[in-house]
Coordinates of C-alpha atoms and ligand atoms in Angstrom, one line a residue:
X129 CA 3.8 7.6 20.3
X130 CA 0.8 9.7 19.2
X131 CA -2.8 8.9 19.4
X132 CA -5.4 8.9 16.9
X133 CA -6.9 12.2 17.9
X134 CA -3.5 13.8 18.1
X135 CA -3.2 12.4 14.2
X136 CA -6.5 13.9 13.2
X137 CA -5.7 17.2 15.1
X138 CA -2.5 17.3 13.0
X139 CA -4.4 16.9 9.5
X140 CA -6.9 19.9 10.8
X141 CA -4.0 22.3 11.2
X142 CA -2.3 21.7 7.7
X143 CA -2.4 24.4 5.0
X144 CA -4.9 23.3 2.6
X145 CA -4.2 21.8 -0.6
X146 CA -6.3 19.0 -1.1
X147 CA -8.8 19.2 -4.3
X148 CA -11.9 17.0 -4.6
X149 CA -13.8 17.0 -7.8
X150 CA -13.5 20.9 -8.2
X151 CA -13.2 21.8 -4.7
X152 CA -10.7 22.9 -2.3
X153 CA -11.4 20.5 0.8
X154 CA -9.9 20.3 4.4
X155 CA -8.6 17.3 5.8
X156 CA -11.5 16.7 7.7
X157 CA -13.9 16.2 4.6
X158 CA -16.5 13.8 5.2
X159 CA -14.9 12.1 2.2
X160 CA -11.9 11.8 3.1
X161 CA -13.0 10.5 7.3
X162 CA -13.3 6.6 6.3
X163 CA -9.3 6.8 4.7
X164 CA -8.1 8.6 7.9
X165 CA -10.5 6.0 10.5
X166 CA -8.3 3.5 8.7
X167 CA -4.6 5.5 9.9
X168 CA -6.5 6.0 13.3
X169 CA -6.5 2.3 14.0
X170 CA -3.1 2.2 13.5
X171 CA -2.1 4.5 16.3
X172 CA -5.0 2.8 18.5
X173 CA -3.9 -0.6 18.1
X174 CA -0.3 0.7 19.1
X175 CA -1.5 1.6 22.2
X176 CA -3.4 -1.6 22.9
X177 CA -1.4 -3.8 25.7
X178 CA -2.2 -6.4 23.9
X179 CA -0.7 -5.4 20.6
X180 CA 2.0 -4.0 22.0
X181 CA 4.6 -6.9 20.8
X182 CA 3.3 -6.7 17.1
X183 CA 2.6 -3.0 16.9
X184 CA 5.5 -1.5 18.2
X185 CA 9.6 -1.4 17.9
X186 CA 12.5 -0.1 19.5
X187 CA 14.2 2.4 17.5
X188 CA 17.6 2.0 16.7
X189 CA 18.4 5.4 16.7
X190 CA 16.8 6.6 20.0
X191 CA 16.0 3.3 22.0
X192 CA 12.7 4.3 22.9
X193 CA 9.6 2.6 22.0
X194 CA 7.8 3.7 18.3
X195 CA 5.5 2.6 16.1
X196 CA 6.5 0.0 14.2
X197 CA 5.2 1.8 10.8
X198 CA 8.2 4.3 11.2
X199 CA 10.6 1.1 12.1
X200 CA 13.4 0.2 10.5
X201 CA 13.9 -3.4 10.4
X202 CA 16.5 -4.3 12.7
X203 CA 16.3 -8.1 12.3
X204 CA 14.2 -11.0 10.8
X205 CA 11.6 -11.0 13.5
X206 CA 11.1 -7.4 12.8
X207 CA 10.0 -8.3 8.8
X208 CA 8.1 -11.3 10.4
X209 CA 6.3 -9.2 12.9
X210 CA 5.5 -6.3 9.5
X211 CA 4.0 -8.9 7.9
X212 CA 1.8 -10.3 10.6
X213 CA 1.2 -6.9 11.9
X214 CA 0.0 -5.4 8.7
X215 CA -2.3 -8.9 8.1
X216 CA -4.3 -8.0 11.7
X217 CA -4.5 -4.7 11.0
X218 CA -6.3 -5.3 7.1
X219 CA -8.6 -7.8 8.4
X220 CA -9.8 -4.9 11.2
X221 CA -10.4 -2.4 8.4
X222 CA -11.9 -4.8 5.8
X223 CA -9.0 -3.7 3.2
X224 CA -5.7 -1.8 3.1
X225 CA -4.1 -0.1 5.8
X226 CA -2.4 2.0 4.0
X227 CA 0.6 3.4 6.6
X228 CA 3.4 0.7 5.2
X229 CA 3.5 3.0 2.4
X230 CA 5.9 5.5 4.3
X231 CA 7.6 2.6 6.2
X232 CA 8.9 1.0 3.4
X233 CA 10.0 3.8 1.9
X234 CA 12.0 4.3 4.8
X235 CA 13.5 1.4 4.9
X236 CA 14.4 1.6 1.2
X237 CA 15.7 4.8 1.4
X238 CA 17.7 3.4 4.9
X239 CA 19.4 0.9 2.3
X240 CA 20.3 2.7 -0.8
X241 CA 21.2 6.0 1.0
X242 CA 24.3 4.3 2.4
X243 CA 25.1 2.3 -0.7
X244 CA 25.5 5.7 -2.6
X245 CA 27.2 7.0 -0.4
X246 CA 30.0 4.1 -0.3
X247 CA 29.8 4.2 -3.8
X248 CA 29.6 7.7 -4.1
X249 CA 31.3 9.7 -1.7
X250 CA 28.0 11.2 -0.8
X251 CA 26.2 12.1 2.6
X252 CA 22.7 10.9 2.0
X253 CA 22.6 8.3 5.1
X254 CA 23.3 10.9 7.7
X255 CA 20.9 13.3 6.5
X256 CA 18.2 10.4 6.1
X257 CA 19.2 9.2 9.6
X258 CA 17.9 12.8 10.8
X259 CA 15.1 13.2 9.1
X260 CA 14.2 9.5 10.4
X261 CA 14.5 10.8 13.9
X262 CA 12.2 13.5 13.0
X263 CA 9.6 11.1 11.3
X264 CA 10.0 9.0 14.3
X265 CA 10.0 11.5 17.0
X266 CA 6.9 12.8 15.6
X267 CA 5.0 9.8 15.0
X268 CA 4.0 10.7 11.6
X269 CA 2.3 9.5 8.6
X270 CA 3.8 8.8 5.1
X271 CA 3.2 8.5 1.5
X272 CA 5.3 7.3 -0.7
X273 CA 5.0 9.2 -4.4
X274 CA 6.9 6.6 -6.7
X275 CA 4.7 6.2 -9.8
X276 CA 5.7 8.6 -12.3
X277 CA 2.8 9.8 -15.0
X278 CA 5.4 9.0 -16.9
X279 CA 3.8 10.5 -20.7
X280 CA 5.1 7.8 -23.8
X281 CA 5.6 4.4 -21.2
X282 CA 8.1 3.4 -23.9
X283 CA 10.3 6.5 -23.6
X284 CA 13.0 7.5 -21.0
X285 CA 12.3 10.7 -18.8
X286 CA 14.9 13.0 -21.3
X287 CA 13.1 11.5 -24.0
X288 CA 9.5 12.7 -23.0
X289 CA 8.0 15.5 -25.3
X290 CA 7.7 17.0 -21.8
X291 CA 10.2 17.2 -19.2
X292 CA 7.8 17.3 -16.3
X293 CA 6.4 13.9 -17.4
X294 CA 8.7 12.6 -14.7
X295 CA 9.1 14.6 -11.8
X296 CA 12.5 16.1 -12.2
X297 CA 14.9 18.6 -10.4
X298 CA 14.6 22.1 -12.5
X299 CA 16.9 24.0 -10.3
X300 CA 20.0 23.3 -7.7
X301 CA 20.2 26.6 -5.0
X302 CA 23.1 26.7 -2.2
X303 CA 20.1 25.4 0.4
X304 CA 18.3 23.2 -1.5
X305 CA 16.5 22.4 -4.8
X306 CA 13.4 23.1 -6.8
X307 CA 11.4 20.1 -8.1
X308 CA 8.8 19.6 -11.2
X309 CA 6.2 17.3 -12.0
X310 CA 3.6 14.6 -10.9
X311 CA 3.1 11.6 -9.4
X312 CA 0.2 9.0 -9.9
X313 CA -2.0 6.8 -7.7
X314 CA -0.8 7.9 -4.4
X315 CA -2.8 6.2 -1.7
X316 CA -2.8 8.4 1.6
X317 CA -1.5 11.3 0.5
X318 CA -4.1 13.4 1.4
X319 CA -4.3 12.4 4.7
X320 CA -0.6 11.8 5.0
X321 CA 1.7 14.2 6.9
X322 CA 5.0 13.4 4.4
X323 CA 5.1 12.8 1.0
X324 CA 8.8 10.6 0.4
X325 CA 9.5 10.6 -3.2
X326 CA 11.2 8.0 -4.9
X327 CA 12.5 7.1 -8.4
X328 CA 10.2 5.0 -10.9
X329 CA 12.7 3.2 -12.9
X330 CA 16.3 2.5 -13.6
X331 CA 17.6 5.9 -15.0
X332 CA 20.5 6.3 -17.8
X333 CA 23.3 8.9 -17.2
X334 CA 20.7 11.4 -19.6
X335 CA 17.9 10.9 -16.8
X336 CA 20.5 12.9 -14.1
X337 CA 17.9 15.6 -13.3
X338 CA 14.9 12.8 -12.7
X339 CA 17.1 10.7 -10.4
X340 CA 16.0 12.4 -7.2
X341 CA 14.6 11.7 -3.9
X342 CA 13.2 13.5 -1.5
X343 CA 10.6 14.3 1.3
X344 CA 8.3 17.2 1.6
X345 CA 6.0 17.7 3.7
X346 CA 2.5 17.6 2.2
X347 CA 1.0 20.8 2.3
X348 CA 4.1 22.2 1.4
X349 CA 4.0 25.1 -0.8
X350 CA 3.7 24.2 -4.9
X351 CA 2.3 20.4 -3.8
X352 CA -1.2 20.2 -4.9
X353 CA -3.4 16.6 -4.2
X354 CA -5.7 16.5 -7.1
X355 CA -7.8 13.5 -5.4
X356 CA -10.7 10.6 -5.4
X357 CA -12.2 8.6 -2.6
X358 CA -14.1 5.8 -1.9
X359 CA -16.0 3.9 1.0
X360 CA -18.3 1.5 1.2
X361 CA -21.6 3.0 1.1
X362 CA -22.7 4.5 4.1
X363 CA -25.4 2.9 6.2
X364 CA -28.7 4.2 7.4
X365 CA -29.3 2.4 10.7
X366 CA -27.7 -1.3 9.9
X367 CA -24.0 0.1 11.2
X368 CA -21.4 -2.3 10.6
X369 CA -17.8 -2.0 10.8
X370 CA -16.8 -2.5 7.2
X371 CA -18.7 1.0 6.2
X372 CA -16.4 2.7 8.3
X373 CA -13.8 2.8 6.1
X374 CA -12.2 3.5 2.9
X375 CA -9.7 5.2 1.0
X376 CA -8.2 7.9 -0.9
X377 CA -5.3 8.3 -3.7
X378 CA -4.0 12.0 -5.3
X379 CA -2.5 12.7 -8.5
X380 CA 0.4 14.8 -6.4
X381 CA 1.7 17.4 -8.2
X382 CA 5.2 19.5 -7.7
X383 CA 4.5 22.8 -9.0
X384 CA 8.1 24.2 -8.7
X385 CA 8.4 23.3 -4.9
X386 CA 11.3 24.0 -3.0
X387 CA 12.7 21.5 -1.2
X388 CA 16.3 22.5 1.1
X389 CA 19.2 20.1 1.2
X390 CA 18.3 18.2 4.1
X391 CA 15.3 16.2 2.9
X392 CA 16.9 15.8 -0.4
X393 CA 18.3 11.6 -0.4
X394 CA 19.4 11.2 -3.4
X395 CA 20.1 13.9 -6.4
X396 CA 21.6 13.0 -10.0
X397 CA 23.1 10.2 -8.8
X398 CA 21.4 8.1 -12.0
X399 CA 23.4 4.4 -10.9
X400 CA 21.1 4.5 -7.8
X401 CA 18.1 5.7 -9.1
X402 CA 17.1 2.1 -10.4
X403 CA 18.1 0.5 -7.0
X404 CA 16.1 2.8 -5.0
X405 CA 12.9 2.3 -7.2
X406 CA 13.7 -1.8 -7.3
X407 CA 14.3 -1.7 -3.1
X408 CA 11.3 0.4 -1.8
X409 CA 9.1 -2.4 -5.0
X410 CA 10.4 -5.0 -3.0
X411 CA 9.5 -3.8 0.7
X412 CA 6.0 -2.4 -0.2
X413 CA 5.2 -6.2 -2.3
X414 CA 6.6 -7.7 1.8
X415 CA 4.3 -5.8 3.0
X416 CA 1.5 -7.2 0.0
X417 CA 2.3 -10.8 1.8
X418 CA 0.5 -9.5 4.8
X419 CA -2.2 -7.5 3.1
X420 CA -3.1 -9.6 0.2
X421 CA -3.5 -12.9 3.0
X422 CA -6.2 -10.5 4.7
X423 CA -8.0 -9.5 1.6
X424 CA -8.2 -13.1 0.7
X425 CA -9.3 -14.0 4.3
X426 CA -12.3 -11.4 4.1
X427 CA -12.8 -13.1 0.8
X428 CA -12.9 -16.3 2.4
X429 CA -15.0 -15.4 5.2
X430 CA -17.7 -13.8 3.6
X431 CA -17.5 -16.5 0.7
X432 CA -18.0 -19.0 3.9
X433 CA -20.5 -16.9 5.7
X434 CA -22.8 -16.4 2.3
X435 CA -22.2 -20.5 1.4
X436 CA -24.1 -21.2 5.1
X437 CA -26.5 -18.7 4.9
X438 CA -27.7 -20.4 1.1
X439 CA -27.5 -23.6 3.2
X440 CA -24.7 -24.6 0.6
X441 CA -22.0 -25.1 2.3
X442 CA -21.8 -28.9 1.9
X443 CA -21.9 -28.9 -1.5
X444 CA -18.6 -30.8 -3.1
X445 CA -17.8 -27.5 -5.4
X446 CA -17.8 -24.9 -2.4
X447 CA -15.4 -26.7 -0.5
X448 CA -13.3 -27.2 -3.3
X449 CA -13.5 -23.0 -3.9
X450 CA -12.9 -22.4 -0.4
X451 CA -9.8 -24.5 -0.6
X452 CA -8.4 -22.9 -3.2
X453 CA -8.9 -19.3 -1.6
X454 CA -7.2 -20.7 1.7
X455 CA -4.4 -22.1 -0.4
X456 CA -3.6 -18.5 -2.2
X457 CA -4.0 -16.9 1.0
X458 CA -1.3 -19.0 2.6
X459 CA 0.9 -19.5 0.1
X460 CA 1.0 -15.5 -0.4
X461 CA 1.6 -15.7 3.5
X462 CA 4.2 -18.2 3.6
X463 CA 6.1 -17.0 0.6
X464 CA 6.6 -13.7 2.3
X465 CA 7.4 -15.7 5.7
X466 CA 10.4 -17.2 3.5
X467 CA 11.4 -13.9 2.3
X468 CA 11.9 -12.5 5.5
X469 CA 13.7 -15.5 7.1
X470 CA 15.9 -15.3 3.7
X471 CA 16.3 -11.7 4.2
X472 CA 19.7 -10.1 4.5
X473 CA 21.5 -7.3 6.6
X474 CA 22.5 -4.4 4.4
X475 CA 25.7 -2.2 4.8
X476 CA 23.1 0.1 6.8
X477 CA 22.6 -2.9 9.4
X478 CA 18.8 -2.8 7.6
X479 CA 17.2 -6.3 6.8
X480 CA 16.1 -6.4 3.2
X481 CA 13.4 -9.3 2.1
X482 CA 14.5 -11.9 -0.1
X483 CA 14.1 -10.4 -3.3
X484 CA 12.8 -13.7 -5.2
X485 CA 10.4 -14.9 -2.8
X486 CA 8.9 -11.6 -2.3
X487 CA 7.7 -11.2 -5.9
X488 CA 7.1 -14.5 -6.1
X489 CA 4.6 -13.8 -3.4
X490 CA 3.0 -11.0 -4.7
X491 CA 3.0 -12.4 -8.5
X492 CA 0.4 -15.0 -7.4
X493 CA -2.0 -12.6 -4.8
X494 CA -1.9 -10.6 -8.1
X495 CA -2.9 -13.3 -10.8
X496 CA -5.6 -14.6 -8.5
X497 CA -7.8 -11.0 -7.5
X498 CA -10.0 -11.7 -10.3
X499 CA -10.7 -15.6 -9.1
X500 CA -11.3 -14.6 -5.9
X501 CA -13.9 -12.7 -6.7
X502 CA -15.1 -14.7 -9.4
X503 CA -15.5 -17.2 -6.9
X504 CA -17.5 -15.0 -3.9
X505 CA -19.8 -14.1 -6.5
X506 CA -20.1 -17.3 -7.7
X507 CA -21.4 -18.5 -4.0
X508 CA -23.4 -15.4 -3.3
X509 CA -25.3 -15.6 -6.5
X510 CA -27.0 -12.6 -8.2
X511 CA -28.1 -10.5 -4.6
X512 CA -24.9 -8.6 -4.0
X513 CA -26.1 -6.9 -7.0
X514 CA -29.7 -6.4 -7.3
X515 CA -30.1 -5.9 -3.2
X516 CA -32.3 -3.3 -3.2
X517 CA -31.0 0.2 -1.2
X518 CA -31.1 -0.1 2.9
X519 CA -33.9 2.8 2.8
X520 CA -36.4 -0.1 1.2
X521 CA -35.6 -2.2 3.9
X522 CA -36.6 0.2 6.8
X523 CA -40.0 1.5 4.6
X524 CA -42.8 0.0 6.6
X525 CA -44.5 -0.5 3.1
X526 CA -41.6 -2.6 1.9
X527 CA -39.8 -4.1 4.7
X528 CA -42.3 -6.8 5.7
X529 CA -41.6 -8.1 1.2
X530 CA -38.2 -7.6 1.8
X531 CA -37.4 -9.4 5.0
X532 CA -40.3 -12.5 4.2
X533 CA -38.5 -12.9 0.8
X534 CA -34.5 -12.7 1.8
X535 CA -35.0 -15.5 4.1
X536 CA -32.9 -18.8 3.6
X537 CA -32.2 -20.9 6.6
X538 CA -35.4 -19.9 9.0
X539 CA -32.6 -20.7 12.0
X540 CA -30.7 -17.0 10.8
X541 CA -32.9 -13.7 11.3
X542 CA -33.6 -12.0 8.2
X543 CA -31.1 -9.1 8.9
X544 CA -29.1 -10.8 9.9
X545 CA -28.9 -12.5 5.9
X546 CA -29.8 -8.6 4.7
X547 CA -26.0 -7.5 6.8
X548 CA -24.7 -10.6 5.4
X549 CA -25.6 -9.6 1.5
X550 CA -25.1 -5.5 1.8
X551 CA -21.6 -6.3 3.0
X552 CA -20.8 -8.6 0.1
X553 CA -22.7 -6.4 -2.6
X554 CA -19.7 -3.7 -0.6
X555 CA -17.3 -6.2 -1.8
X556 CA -18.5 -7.0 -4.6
X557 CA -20.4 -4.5 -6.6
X558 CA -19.5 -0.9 -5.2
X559 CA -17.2 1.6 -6.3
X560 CA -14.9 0.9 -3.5
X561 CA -14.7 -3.0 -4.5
X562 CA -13.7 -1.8 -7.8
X563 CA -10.3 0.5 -7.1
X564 CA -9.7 -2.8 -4.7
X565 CA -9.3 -4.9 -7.6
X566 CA -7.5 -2.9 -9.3
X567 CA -5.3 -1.8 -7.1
X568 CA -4.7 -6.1 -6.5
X569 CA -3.5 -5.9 -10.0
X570 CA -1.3 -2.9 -10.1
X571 CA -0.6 -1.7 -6.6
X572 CA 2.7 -2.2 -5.7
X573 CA 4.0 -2.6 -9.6
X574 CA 2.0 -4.4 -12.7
X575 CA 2.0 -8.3 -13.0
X576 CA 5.1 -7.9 -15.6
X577 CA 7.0 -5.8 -12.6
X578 CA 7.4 -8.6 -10.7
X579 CA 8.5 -11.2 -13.3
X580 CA 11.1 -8.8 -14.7
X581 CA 12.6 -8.5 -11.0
X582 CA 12.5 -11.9 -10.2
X583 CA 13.9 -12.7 -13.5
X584 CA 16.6 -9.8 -12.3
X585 CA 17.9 -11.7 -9.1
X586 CA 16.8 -15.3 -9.9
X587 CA 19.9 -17.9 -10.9
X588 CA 19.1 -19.4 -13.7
X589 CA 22.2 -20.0 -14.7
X590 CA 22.4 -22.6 -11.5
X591 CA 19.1 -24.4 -13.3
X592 CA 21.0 -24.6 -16.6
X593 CA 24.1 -26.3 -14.9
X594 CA 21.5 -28.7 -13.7
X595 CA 20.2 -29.2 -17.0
X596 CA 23.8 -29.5 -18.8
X597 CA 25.3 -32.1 -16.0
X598 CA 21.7 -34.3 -16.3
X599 CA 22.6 -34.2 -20.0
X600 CA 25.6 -35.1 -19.8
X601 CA 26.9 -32.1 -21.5
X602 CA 30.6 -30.7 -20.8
X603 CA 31.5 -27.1 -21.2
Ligands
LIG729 C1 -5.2 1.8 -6.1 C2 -3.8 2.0 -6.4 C3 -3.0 2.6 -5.4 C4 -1.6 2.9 -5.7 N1 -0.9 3.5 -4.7 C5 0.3 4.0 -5.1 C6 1.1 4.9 -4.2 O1 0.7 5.2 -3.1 N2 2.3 5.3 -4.6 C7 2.8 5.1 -5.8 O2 3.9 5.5 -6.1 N3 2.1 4.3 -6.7 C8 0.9 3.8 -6.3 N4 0.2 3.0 -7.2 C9 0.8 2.9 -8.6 C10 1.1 1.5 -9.1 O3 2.4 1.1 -8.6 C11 1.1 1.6 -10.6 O4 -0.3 1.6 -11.0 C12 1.8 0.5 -11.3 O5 3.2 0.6 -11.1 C13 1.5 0.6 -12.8 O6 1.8 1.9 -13.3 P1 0.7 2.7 -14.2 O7 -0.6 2.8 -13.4 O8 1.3 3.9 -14.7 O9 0.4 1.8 -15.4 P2 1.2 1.6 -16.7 O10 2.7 1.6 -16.4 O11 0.7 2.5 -17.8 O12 0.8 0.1 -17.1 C14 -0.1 -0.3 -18.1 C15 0.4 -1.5 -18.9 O13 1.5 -1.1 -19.6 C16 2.6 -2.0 -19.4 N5 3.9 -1.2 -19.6 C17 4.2 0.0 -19.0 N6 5.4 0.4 -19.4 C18 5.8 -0.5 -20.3 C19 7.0 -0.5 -21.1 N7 8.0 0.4 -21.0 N8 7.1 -1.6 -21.9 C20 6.2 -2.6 -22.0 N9 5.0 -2.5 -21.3 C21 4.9 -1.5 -20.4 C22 2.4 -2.4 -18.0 O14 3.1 -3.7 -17.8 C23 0.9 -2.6 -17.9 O15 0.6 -3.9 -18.5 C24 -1.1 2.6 -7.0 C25 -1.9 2.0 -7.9 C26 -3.2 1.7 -7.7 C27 -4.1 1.1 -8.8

């Protein structure tokens, strides 16, 4: 297993492709640091004795030990362990952690790779098996580019007034094949080693030349990260963890890049396309049952924290908000605790999530983003917003006003109530609070996504029979 500085070394030595507004960047930009001190913790926690059980796997291709965010899940304990694992690691960062995005596009791929190729004839497992000893081997760090641009959202790929609103295969050679297009939203990629591309969407037998998959890696020649970051802002002399880090998404684009045969998983084949897109949704929303609990716990904590320090915390109506943010933290947890101990083995010998209780899951974290913040700024009151900038405080002219006219409870030092309120108005009121909310909304698929798979796997024909035989009704 690599370290952290062995990771950043990596990202130093890439060819470099990553744009930030109008400039050509290395991957040591001071904007992009916070996103890659969040990827660090996940190789320093798998060196940590005491994480050891939670942070690392046995591969079942080489037997030796590996990170579990290149592991693919062997069992039910493994999904449990992803879960709880990617929950510890999102509290430590204050927000997303980012690395499952490669893993479960692993694991997706691990699954439908072999199902088209006993469908198929084809020999996409074996050549994903390889390249998932390399990723392993390596220790590396993935992205996973499925979100199409996707032009006219009511019409097919063929049917786009451009072809390359879809990324799409524009040429097949003897060693490989050359690709075309964009993709959208794609958290890590600029500080990610692989980019894994998957299909958006169920494909018709006129979509043959967008049903591809395929990894590159991500300074690959044609690939160009057109990106955006975001931190918390960073602190003057009141250091606290949270500041630390933050993230970054690209718009990735393919500029006719080459890619040879054996990083190519999947290629025309259209009847997979859909499965693909619907398995690698349904690990990365798992994965949303672990990260979407530790939003809400941060939530939770600083809703708690800020209800003390106003000397609040008493009241009838707090207690009755903090409930409800401890009930949609558990129930996203323990939904996705059901999905993995209803999970099944695939033909690969991969354990896949229980596709019902897994969007169930990440149906409710996403309806309730917006309440939870509703209620932390509810309990905070107007502060977060109107705290005036960290250089105020440390002005001898101002400080004295400042500190005399924060104070609350008299028993809790006035910074520490300034720390409290800077790290909510983070939460809260900065740029980076804002792509979090979002991203609890779309990341991972819109609300609709997840009613139209569960609606896709759910039995309701079973619930009609119930209904009919209640009635008294015979077919
Ligand atoms: C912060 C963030 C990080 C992300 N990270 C990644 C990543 O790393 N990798 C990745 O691949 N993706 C990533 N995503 C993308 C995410 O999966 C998409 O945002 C999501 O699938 C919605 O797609 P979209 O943004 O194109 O919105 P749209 O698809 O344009 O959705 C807008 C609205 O249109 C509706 N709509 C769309 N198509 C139709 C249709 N045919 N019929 C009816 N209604 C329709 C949607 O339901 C929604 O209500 C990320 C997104 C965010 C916000």
């Amino acid at each position: 297993m690599r370290t952290a500085e062995e990771y950043r070394a990596k990202l130093r030595s890439m060819r470099k492709n990553v744009y930030i507004d109008g400039k050509l960047v290395e991957r040591d930009d001071p904007q992009l640091i916070p996103g890659i001190n969040v990827i660090a913790e996940t190789f320093n926690f798998a060196h940590d004795p005491a994480y050891a059980e939670l942070m690392t796997a046995r591969s079942h291709l080489t037997g030796k030990t590996i990170n579990r965010f290149t592991h693919i899940h062997q069992s039910v304990e493994d999904l449990l362990k992803k879960q709880e694992m990617t929950r510890v690691l999102c509290q430590h960062v204050g927000g997303c952690i980012q690395r499952c995005m490669g893993v479960d596009a692993l694991n997706a791929l691990s699954v439908v790779t072999k199902e088209c190729d006993l469908a198929m004839g084809t020999s996409y497992h074996e050549r994903f098996l390889r390249y998932l000893e390399y990723f392993q081997e390596n220790d590396l760090v993935g992205n996973c580019a499925q979100t199409d641009v996707k032009g006219d959202r009511m019409k097919r790929p063929h049917e786009q007034a451009d072809p390359d609103l879809y990324v799409r295969v524009v040429e097949r050679r003897s060693d490989g094949i050359v690709v075309r297009g964009a993709k959208a939203h794609n958290t890590i990629a600029p500080y990610a080693e692989e980019i894994i591309v998957l299909p958006t969407r169920h494909m018709t037998e006129k979509d043959a030349d967008w049903a591809v998959a395929f990894a590159v890696p991500a300074d690959a020649e044609g690939v160009y990260l057109i990106c955006r970051a975001t931190a918390p802002r960073p602190r003057k002399e009141l250091k606290a963890p949270i500041a630390e880090y933050g993230g970054a998404d690209s718009l990735t684009v393919f500029d006719n890049v080459f890619v040879p045969w054996e990083r190519v998983f999947l290629c025309g084949e259209t009847k997979f396309a859909g499965r693909l897109a619907l398995m690698f949704a349904n690990y990365h929303r798992h994965s949303y049952t672990g990260c979407k609990p530790a939003m809400t716990d941060i939530i939770m904590g600083a809703a708690a924290l800020v209800a003390e320090y106003n000397g609040i915390e008493k009241a009838s109506h707090v207690r009755d908000k903090l409930a409800e943010l401890v009930a949609i933290a558990e129930l996203v947890y323990g939904t996705g605790i059901a999905s993995a101990v209803k999970a099944y083995r695939a033909a690969s010998g991969t354990y896949v999530p229980d596709f019902v209780y897994t969007n169930v899951a990440r149906y409710h974290a996403g309806v309730n983003v917006y309440r939870e913040y509703e209620i932390l700024a509810d309990l905070a009151g107007g502060l977060p917003a109107t705290l005036p900038p960290e250089g105020d405080f440390l002005n001898p002219v101002t400080r004295g006003f400042l500190e005399k006219y924060i104070m609350r409870n008299p028993a809790i030092s006035a910074e520490n109530q300034h720390r409290c309120f800077r790290m909510l108005s983070d939460l809260l009121c900065s740029a980076h609070a804002g792509v979090k909310q979002v991203a609890g909304v779309h990341g991972g698929g819109s609300p609709i996504m997840e009613k139209i798979s569960i609606m896709g796997s759910y039995d309701m024909e079973a619930k009609k029979k119930i209904a009919k035989r209640l009635a008294g009704i015979q077919d």
